[in-house]
XYZ file of C-alpha atoms in Angstrom:
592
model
C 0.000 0.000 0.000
C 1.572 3.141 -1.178
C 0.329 5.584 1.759
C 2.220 2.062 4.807
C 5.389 2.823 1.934
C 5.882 5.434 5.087
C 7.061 2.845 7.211
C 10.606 2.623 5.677
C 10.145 5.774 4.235
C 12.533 7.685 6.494
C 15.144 5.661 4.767
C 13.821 5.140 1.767
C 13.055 9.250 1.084
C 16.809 10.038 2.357
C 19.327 7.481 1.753
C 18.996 6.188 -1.965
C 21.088 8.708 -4.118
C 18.037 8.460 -6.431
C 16.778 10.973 -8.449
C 16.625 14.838 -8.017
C 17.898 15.101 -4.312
C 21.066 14.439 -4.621
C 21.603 16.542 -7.999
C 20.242 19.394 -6.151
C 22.763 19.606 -3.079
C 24.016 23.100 -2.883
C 27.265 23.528 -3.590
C 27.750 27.183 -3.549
C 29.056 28.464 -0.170
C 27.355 30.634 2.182
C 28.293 33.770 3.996
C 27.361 32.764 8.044
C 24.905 34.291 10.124
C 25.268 35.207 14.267
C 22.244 34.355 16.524
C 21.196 36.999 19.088
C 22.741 34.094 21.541
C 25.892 33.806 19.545
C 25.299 30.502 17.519
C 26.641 31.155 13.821
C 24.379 29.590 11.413
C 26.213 28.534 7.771
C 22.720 28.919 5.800
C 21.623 32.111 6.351
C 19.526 32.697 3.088
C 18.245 30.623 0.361
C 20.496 30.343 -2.749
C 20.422 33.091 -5.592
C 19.422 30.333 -7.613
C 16.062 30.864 -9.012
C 14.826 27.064 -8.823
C 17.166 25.666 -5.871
C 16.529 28.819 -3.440
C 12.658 28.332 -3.910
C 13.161 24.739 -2.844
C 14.776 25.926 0.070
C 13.008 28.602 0.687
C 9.731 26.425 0.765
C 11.648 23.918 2.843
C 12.125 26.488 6.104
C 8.426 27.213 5.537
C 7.726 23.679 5.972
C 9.443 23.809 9.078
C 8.395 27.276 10.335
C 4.900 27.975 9.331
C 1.658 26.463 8.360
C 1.986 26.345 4.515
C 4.003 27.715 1.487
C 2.847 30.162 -1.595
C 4.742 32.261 -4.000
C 4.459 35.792 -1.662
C 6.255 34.088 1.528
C 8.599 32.156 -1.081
C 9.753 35.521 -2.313
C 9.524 37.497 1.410
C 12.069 34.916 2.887
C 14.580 34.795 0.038
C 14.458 38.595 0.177
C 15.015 38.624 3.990
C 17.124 35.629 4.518
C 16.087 33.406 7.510
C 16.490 35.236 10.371
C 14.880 38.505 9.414
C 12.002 36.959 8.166
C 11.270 35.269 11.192
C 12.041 38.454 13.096
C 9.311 39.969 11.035
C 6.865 37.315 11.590
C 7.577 37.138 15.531
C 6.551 40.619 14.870
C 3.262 40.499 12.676
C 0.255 41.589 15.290
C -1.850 38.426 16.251
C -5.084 37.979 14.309
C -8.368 37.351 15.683
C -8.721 35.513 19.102
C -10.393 32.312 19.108
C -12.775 33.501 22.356
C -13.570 36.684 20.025
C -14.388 34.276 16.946
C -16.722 32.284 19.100
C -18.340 35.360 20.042
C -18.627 37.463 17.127
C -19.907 33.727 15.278
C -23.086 33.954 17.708
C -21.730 30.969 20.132
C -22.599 33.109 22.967
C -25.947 33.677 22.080
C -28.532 32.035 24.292
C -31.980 31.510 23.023
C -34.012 28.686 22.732
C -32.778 27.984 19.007
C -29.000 28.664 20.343
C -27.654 27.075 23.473
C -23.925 26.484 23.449
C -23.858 26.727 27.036
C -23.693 22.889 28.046
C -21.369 19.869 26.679
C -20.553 20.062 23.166
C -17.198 21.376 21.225
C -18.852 21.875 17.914
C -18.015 25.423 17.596
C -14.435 25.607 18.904
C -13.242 22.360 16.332
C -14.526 25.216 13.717
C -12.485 27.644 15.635
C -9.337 26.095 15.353
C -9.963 25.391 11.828
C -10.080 28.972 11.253
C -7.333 30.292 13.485
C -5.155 27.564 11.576
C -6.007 28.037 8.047
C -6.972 31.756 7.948
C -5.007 33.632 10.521
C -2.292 36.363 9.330
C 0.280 35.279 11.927
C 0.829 31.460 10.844
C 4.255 31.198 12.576
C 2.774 31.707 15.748
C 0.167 29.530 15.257
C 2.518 26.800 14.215
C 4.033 27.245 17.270
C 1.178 27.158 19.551
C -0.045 23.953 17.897
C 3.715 22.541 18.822
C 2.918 23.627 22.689
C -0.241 22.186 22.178
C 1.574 18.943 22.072
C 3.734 20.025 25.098
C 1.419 21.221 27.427
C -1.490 18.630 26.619
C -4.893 19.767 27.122
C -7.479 17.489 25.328
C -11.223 17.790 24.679
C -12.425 14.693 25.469
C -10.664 15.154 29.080
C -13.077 17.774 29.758
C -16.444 16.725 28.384
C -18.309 15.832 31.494
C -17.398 18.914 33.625
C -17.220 21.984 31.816
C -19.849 25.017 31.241
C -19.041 27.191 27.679
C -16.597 24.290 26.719
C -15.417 25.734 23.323
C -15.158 29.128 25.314
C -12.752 27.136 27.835
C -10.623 25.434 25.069
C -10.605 28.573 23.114
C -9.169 30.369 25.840
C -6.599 28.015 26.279
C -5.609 28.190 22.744
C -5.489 32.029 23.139
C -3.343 31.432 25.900
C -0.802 29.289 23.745
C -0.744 31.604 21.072
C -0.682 34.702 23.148
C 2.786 33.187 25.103
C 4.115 31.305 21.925
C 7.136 34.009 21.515
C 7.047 35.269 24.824
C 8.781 33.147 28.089
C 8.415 29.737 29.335
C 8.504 30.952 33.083
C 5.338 33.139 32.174
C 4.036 30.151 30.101
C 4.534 27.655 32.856
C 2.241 30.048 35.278
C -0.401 30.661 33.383
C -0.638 27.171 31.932
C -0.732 26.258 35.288
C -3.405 28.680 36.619
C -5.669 28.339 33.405
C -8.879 26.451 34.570
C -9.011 23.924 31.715
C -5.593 22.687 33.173
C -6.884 22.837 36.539
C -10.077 20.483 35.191
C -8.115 18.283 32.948
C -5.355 17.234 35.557
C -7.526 17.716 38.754
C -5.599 21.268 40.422
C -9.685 22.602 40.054
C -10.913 21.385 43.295
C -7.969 20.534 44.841
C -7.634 20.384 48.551
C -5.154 19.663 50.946
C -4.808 16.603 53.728
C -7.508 15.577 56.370
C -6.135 13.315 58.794
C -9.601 12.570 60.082
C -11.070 11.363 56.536
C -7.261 10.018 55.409
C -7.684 12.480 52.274
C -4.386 13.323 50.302
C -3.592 16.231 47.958
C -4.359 15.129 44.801
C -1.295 14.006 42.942
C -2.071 14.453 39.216
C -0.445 17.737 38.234
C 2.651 17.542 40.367
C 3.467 14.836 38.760
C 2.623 15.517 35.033
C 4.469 19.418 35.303
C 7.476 17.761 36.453
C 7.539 14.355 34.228
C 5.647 16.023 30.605
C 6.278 19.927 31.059
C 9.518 20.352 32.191
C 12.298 18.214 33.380
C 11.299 14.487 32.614
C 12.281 11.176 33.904
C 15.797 11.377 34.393
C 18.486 13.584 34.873
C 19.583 14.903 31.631
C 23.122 16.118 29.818
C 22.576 19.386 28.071
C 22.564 17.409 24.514
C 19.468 15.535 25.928
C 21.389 12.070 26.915
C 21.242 10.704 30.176
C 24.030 12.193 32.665
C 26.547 10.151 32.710
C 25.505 7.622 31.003
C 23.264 6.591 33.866
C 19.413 6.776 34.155
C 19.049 8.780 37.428
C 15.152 9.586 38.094
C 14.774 13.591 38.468
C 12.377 13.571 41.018
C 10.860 10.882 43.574
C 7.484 9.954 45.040
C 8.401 12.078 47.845
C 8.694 14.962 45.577
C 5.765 14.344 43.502
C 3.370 14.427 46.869
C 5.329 17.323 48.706
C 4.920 19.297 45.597
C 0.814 18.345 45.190
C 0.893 20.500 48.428
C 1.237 23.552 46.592
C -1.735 23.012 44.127
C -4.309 22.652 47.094
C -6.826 25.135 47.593
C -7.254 26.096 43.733
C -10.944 26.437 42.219
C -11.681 28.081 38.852
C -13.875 31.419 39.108
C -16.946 31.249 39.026
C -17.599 34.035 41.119
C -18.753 36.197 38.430
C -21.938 34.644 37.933
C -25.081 35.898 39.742
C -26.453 38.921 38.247
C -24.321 37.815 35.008
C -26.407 34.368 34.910
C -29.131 34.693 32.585
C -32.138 31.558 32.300
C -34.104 29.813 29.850
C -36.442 28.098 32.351
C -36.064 25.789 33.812
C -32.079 26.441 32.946
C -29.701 28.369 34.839
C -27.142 29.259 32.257
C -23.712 30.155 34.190
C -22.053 32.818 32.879
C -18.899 32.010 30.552
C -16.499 34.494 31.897
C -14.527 31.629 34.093
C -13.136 30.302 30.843
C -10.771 33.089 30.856
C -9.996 33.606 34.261
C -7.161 32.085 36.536
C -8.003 29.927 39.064
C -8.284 31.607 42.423
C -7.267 30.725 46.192
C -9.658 29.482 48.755
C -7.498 29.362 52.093
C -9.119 26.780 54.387
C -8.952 24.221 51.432
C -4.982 24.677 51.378
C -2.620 22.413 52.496
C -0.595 23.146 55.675
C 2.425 21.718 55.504
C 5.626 21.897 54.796
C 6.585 21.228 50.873
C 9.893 19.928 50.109
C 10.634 18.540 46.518
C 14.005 18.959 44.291
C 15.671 20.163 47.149
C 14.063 23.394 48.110
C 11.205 23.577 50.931
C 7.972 25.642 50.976
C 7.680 25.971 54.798
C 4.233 25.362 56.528
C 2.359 29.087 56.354
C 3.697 29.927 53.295
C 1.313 31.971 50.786
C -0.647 30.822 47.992
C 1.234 32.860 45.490
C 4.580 32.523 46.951
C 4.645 28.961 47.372
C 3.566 28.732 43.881
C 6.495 30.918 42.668
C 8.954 28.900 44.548
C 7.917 25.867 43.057
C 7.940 27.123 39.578
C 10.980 28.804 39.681
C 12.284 25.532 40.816
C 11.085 23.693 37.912
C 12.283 26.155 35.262
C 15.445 26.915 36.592
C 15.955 22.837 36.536
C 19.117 22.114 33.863
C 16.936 19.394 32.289
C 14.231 22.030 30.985
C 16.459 23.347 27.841
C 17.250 20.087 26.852
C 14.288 18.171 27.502
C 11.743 21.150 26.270
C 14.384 21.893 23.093
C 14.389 18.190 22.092
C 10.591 17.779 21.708
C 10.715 21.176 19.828
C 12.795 19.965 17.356
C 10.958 16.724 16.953
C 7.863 18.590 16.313
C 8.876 20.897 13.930
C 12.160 19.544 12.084
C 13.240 15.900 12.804
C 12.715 12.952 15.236
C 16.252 11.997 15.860
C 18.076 15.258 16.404
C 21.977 14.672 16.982
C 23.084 15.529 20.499
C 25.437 19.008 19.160
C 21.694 19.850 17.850
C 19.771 19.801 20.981
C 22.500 21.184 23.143
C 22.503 24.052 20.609
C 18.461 24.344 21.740
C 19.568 23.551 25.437
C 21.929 26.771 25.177
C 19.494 29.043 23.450
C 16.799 29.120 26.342
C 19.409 28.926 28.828
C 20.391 31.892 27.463
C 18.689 33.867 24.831
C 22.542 35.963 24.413
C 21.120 38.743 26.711
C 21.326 36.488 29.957
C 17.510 35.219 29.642
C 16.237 32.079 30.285
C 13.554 30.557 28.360
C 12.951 32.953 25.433
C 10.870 30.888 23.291
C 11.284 32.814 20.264
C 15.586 32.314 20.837
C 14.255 28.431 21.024
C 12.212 28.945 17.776
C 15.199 30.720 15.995
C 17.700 27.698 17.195
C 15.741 25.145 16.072
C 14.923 26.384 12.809
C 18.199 28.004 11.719
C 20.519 25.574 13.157
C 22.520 24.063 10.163
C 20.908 20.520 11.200
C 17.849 22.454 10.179
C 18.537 24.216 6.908
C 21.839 22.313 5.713
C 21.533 19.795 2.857
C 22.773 16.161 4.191
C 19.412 16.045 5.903
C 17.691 15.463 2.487
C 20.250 12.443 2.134
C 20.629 11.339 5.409
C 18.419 8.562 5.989
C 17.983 9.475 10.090
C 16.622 12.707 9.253
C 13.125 13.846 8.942
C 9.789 13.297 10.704
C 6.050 11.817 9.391
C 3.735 14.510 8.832
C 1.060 14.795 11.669
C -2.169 14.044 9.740
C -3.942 17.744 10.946
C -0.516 19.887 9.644
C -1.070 17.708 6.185
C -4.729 18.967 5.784
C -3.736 22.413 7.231
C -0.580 22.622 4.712
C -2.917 21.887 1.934
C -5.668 24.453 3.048
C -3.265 27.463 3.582
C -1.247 26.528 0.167
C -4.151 26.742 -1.951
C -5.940 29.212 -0.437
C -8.811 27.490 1.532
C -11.547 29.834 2.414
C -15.064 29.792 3.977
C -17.300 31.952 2.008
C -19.547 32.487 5.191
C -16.424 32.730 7.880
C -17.831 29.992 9.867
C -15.345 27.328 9.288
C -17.793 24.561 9.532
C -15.764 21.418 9.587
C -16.313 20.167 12.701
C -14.197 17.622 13.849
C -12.621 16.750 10.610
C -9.860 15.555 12.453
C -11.024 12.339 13.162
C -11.514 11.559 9.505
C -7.745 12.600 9.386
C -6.880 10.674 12.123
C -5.977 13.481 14.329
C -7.361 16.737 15.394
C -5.950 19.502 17.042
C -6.200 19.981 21.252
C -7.772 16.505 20.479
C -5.028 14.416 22.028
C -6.656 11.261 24.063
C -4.681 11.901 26.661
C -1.848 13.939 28.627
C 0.742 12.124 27.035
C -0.156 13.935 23.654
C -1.366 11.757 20.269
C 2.160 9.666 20.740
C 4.565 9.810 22.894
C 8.677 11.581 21.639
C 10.287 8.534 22.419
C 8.267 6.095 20.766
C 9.685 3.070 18.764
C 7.949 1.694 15.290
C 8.346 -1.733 16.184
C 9.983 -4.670 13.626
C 10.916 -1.618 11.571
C 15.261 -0.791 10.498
C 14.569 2.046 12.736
C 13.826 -0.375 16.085
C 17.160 -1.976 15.277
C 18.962 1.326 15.013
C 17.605 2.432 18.206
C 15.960 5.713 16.217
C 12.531 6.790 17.282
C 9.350 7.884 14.844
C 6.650 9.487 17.423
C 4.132 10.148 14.665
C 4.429 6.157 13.496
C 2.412 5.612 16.919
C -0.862 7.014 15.452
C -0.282 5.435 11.944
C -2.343 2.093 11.073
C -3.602 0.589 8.057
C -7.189 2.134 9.046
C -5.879 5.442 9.761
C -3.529 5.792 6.074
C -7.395 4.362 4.401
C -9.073 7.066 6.795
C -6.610 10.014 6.225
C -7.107 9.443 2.304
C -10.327 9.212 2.108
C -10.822 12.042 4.007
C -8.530 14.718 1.754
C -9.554 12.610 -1.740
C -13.101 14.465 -1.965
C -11.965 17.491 -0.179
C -9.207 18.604 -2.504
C -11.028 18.512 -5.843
C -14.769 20.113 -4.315
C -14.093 21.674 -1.036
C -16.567 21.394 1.626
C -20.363 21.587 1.021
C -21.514 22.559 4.356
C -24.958 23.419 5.793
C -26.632 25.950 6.520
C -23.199 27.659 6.453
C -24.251 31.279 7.663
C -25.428 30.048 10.540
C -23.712 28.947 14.036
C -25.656 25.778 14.257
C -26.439 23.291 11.781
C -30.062 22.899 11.279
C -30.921 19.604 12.042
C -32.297 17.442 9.184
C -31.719 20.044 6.370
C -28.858 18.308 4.565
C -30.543 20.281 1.298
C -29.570 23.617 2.324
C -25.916 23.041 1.249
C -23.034 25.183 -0.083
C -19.918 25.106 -1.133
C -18.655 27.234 1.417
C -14.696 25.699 2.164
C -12.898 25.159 -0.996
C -9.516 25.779 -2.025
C -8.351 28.330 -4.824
C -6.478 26.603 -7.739
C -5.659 29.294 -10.437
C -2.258 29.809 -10.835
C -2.604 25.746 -11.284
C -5.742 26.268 -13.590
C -2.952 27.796 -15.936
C -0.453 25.007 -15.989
C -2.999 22.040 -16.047
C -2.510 20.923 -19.641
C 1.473 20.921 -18.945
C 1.877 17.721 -16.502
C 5.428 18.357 -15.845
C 5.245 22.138 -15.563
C 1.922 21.365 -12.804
C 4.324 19.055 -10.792
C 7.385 21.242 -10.550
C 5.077 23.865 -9.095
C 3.294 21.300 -6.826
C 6.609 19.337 -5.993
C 7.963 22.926 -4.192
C 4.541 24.172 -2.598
C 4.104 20.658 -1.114
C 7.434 18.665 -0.350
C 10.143 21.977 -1.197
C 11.284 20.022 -4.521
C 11.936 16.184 -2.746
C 9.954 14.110 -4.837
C 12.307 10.989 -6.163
C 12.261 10.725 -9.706
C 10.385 7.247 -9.766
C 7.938 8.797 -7.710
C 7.785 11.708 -10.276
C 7.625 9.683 -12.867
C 4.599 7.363 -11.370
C 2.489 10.390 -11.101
C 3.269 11.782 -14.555
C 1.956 8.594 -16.680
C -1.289 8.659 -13.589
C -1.895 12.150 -15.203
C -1.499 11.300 -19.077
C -4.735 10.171 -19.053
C -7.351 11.682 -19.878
C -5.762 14.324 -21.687
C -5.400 17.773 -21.000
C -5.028 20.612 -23.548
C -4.934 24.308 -23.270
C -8.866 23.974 -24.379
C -10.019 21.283 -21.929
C -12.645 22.664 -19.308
C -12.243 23.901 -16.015
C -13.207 20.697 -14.558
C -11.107 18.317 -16.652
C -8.468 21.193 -15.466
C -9.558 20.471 -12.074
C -9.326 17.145 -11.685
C -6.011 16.785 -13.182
C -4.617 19.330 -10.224
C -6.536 17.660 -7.564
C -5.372 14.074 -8.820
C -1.769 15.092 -8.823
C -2.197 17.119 -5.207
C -3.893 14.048 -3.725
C -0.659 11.642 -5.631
C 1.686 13.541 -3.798
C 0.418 13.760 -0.737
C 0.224 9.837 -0.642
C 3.512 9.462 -1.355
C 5.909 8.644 0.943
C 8.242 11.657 -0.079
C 5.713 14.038 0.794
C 4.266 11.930 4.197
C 8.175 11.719 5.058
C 8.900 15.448 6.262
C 12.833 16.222 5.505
């Protein structure tokens, strides 16, 4: 089955000396960059090259943002790497996703609206539209990779939420409002945000009775030390165990000493009241909450003493400084660059960084070159400038690379082609699940797959290299993923009653094509096959398609033919058929 191909594709895409990839190694030098923090990077720009510097151009999109077209082609060969992302760190954030729900109507409270109680209908359409739409995609991109970090999923909120799309929303605001700011300030209000506080159980929290034998809950200690900041064991700053031993970073002891400090937390709800408005026999609670920190009650605190990675929170202490001790003590942790920086870089550029490559990481957010810690957008810059990241050998090596995540395929294709939603509404629901993943959708805390995870019976088991994505992939999903995108990317979406928050139940006749992509610049090229796929080839995989590959597509799209004269349609389905080729091959599934 070509779309399983995958499976050795990380070899297959990298270490063959077939066909284009290796004819198309640079082999012009390049005049070095400095990093803010002092790293000098050897690829700075794109080549002068007309045809090779789009490829790479395209490529540090791929890795960077949410998609690639001709204008941000051009704007990063103009600027070079590092100024473009300095002007994208810089572009002013585009609608919210709690303003989207509002302005959409899913506030509105009638008896032919109701959004109050359990359903994330609207805020899967949300995301759809803060992905594919928004003007900033580079910080979107990298809110979706802390989505994967800091793991709050849907379904571990649907029995206890009010306004749940306004509560995920808000958390997704809260990700994309931090992505370039600090992972101290992150860490806090990740922490405080009440759809952390439901998911791992700090909402509610309270601290030890004797009498009734009840214990501070145990659930977020342990998941902000062991999945947001310092792991298992103690780490090296290249991300290997220190010395060569696997020391735990933190004990039981610590785990339940630290729960201490996350007693006496309870989202706030105090706004309601005179806010609350009814539809008898309702009460509908007002959704302000979703947006507020958790607050302090004192008599459900703990009282004792806290001691965990070596520091101690003495008995008495205050809410808020107890709670800046202990996260002070987790960031300032030596395992957080390395063990934050590695994940990073598996998300966005490979799954088997080398160890010089994460230390690199490690050393940017220990310091950003002005004597910061945790500057996430001196993390972004290291992992995507580092010469790992933008030098050639990666297209050759056969350890380098990642598998797309099924939701960044979908997205990539929306943004590339210009996806739009006549209406604005965005009605796709959860498409993920067609796609085999949706995003905030993860089943659990430990994200869709877990970063070490090992294909098993695979060359990369026996060469001890990890594939995270592989952990999602199944013969049902690759059937699922292309039946989803086959319809998709020749018609769009028919959706109904698209002006309209809801969906009117039972009117599947009130359709339109509301989300569809925009294909004419490819309109123009359809009766040239190979012309078409050089153009698609650097939108989709930044020029890596093997020649046999190439070749397989080109005799799929000799028939029927296509002249200059043909119709739109036979036009049309000649672009979507080669689109929907490519992205079932295993060069494009296979991310170098």
């Amino acid at each position: 089955m070509l779309g399983l191909g995958v499976a050795a594709g990380l070899s297959a895409c990298g270490g063959g000396g077939e066909g284009p990839l290796t004819q198309r190694l640079p082999a012009t030098s390049r005049a070095a960059s400095v990093s803010p923090s002092g790293t000098t990077y050897t690829y700075s720009a794109p080549q002068l090259d007309d045809e090779a510097g789009k490829r790479e151009a395209a490529r540090f999109l791929l890795h960077a943002s949410l998609g690639v077209n001709d204008s941000d082609i051009a704007s990063v060969r103009g600027l070079g790497y590092s100024d473009w992302l300095t002007q994208q760190f810089a572009v002013a954030p585009g609608i919210s996703g709690w303003d989207w729900l509002e302005l959409r109507g899913y506030y509105a409270i009638t008896s032919a609206k109701f959004y109050e109680g359990n359903t994330f209908y609207p805020v899967d359409n949300m995301l759809w539209q803060q992905l594919i739409a928004a003007p900033d995609p580079v910080r979107r991109r990298m809110a979706l990779a802390l989505s994967e970090f800091f793991v709050v999923g849907m379904s571990g909120l649907s029995s206890r939420v009010h306004w749940p799309s306004f509560l995920v929303a808000h958390w997704w605001d809260t990700l994309c409002a931090h992505a370039f700011g600090n992972f101290r300030t992150l860490l806090e209000a990740v922490t405080l945000h009440p759809a952390m506080g439901m998911y791992l159980n700090t909402d509610g929290n309270q601290g030890e009775n004797p009498a009734t034998g009840r214990v501070p809950d145990e659930n977020y200690a342990r998941e902000v030390m062991q999945l947001f900041t310092i792991g298992l064991f103690d780490l090296e700053q290249d991300g290997s165990v220190r010395n060569g031993v696997q020391t735990e970073s933190y004990s039981s002891g610590d785990v339940s000493n630290l729960a201490r400090v996350f007693t006496g937390y309870r989202r706030d709800e105090r706004v309601r009241g005179a806010a609350d408005r009814s539809i008898p026999p309702d009460v509908v609670y007002n959704h302000e909450y979703a947006r507020l920190p958790m607050y302090i009650t004192e008599s459900r605190r703990s009282k004792l003493e806290a001691k965990f990675l070596g520091v101690s929170v003495p008995a008495g202490t205050s809410a808020s400084q107890a709670l800046k001790t202990a996260l002070d003590t987790l960031f300032n942790h030596p395992n957080v660059g390395p063990f934050f920086g590695r994940q990073m870089i598996q998300r966005l550029v490979t799954s088997n960084p080398s160890p010089a490559y994460i230390a690199r990481v490690a050393a940017a957010f220990n310091n950003n070159g002005s004597g910061v810690r945790g500057d996430l957008a001196a993390v972004w810059r290291a992992v995507l400038l580092d010469d790992e990241a933008r030098g050639p050998l990666g297209l050759v090596d056969a350890s380098f690379g990642k598998l797309r995540e099924p939701m960044l395929r979908f997205v990539q294709w929306a943004r590339t082609f210009g996806v739009t939603s006549t209406a604005g509404s965005w009605k796709l629901g959860n498409f993920g699940g067609g796609l085999g993943q949706g995003p905030l959708r993860a089943p659990s805390v430990f994200n869709f797959f877990r970063p070490g995870y090992v294909p098993p019976n695979t060359a990369m088991a026996t060469s001890g290299q990890v594939a995270p994505e592989f952990q999602i992939v199944s013969e049902q999903q690759v059937m699922d993923y292309l039946g989803a995108m086959f319809a998709p990317i020749r018609n769009g979406f028919n959706i109904a009653s698209a002006h309209l928050p809801q969906t009117v139940t039972g009117n599947s006749t009130n359709q339109t094509n509301d989300i569809k992509a925009n294909y004419a610049t490819e309109i123009a090229l359809a009766h040239d096959a190979p012309a078409l796929l050089d153009r698609l080839d650097v939108l989709l995989t930044a020029g890596q398609l093997r020649a046999s590959t190439r070749q397989l597509i080109l005799t799929a799209l000799a028939t029927p033919v296509v002249s200059t004269t043909s119709s739109d349609s036979a036009k049309l389905n000649r672009i979507a058929a080669a689109i929907f080729l490519i992205m079932a091959s295993p060069d494009y599934l296979v991310q170098k």
